[in-house]
């Protein structure tokens, strides 16, 4: 493949000796010519063209041609995207040419100068490798002398001369050369080779054998190009006229300004600037900010309103004027009132409320609630955001909220520099502008979901925002001025701390919120959710009532979550049904009981899944902890004849896969204790699968569950359907501690499990469990996998009554 290096082909000059040599070589073409495919280039007879050669087979072709008679066929490629064109990819008609000069470039490519000799057409394909070689026949011009041909020739010369006067890339010498060309065919070739036409248009001109037809086609092309160039010239003239008009208006405005000053009349622009100056002077600006604002205001006064920079400076000064410089609210640090507000807004959460009250107590003694960064971590729907709002109400501070979930651009935090069109401050400065205070409660939601890409790392920008030692002089890129964030009380929320960078997490005081128990959800629904949804649907207590049994049924059979968002949606569904009934004319009170819940919400969405899933041998119920709270995990094992191969599926992470391998190794090493033949694993393949394969899973806490599932499989004994288990397993059979005990136990309670097996080292975590869960469930603390088996393979209902001592 070859590409043209320049389309200014008329600028290439050759010596008279080279011209005579080309005519001598072109007197009689050889039987076969090597074919050089051209990309986006058409070479015409009697024209000189520089070409760049890059492909290996084209370089070999040129080397062979230069070493021989220097003749070759130049044919244009139909599709420029084809890398190695074949016979079907090139046009049939091209130009026979002679290579005059060749230069080797240091990068391995060639630069050649070719002169077109004759129009030729492919007659027979000879070779395709190492390059195309074909037999061609000459297709000479057909010229009939007539007055029409003479008129067309003069018309082409005239149009071409006008275009040369309009187009900057065509030199005036070309006009003289065109006027001296007597041959109409050569004139067409000169025009077509110098104008920047499309490749298919040039190929069409080359294929026209009739000189009269070619002159007509060239005339059409020249008229079209002339219209385009004249329109461009007209547009350019209009632009110049607009510029002159703008300059004229500027001088007239300056004169008008001088006249208005003489008459004592005010200038609207100056009045606007004076108003802005008054706004800035009324603010308690820091010294550095005041100097910068005055400097920009002085620049604004010297600029005309039509200047492009006028609007940029004006917007910048507006932002400075709207920020709450020095504006603060007085804190209310009454701890008794704070407790009343927290109890009013949130059900239970005693430990979290105590921690907030402690924080406010320290703030009261220091007389400054700012400085420490709180981070509420917990599943969705447990009240993290509303806790931040309650703190703002307690302190009687302004409240602002920003969400950084999915933010990947650092400029979202720090703002864009003023050099960019449409630049504006970051979310921190915008939130303070909206709060109209220097010391609001600023809630940063979903801080665990910030990302990073080529535009920067917003988590790193947050390091300065959330560092009390640095945020006194926080600089937004747009303002480029120090702004004091030290008085702001920052509260962050997250679903998990795993995705929060370590340096950022180190700046925050983490307060964990776990999921709610059934009784807690019932209390929240009765005290908050039901009244809220009744009012939201235009009802009142005289028109609808929802019994506790109905709410408990909704919690058990229609929701299964750590928070209460789905519970609120189901209550909204019930209220919507009741609202329709009242709107249709029902005058009594809609009493929602268990029967009406089922009729309103349909069939139950959650049932005793553990009983059904563990009915067969090889299935065990594990407990998992996710960002959405605790969850129940079913681990399945199956065996079939094979050679001892282990297959693990379910989109498991590396740690969880290693736990599966350790579980199989322990069961295999203790096959005698399990009553298996020694060669059982040698003759069977084992497949371990964790359902919900679209969800990634990882962690070591499923080790005991995998070992129990494999033991159930090889023994042919189903695992008890009321047992859930969690713990890391070692190769020696020891059960190691895990995290997230409270969330896992609450998930087991929601799933209807009654017996839980935990590592013995997690015994202190039992104190954090709700009293209802400790009362309803039996807990076995296991030191070894045998302790787990003792509970897993015991009939339902057996276990420790006291629920806090090892079973072994």
PDB file of C-alpha atoms in Angstrom, residues 123 155-156 164 221 321 356 363 373 399-400 497 503 515 523 566 570 573 677 717 741 756 770:
ATOM      1  CA  UNK A 123      -6.537  -7.287 -19.475  1.00  0.00           C
ATOM      2  CA  UNK A 155     -14.450  27.599 -20.320  1.00  0.00           C
ATOM      3  CA  UNK A 156     -12.280  25.224 -18.261  1.00  0.00           C
ATOM      4  CA  UNK A 164      -6.743  29.955  -8.567  1.00  0.00           C
ATOM      5  CA  UNK A 221     -16.584  20.038 -11.044  1.00  0.00           C
ATOM      6  CA  UNK A 321     -20.256  37.331  46.924  1.00  0.00           C
ATOM      7  CA  UNK A 356     -23.460  10.414  69.381  1.00  0.00           C
ATOM      8  CA  UNK A 363     -17.928  18.980  72.006  1.00  0.00           C
ATOM      9  CA  UNK A 373     -15.281  13.190  61.433  1.00  0.00           C
ATOM     10  CA  UNK A 399     -27.828  20.846  57.118  1.00  0.00           C
ATOM     11  CA  UNK A 400     -26.409  20.049  53.674  1.00  0.00           C
ATOM     12  CA  UNK A 497     -15.316   0.157  54.957  1.00  0.00           C
ATOM     13  CA  UNK A 503      -5.610   7.088  54.750  1.00  0.00           C
ATOM     14  CA  UNK A 515     -29.507  -4.653  60.659  1.00  0.00           C
ATOM     15  CA  UNK A 523     -41.503  -1.005  66.318  1.00  0.00           C
ATOM     16  CA  UNK A 566     -38.704  -2.662  51.350  1.00  0.00           C
ATOM     17  CA  UNK A 570     -44.946  -2.886  51.144  1.00  0.00           C
ATOM     18  CA  UNK A 573     -48.693  -0.843  48.669  1.00  0.00           C
ATOM     19  CA  UNK A 677     -13.453 -46.539  51.548  1.00  0.00           C
ATOM     20  CA  UNK A 717     -26.847 -37.820  55.540  1.00  0.00           C
ATOM     21  CA  UNK A 741     -21.420 -12.035  63.776  1.00  0.00           C
ATOM     22  CA  UNK A 756     -26.236 -21.311  64.975  1.00  0.00           C
ATOM     23  CA  UNK A 770     -30.298  -8.322  70.474  1.00  0.00           C
TER      24      UNK A 770
END
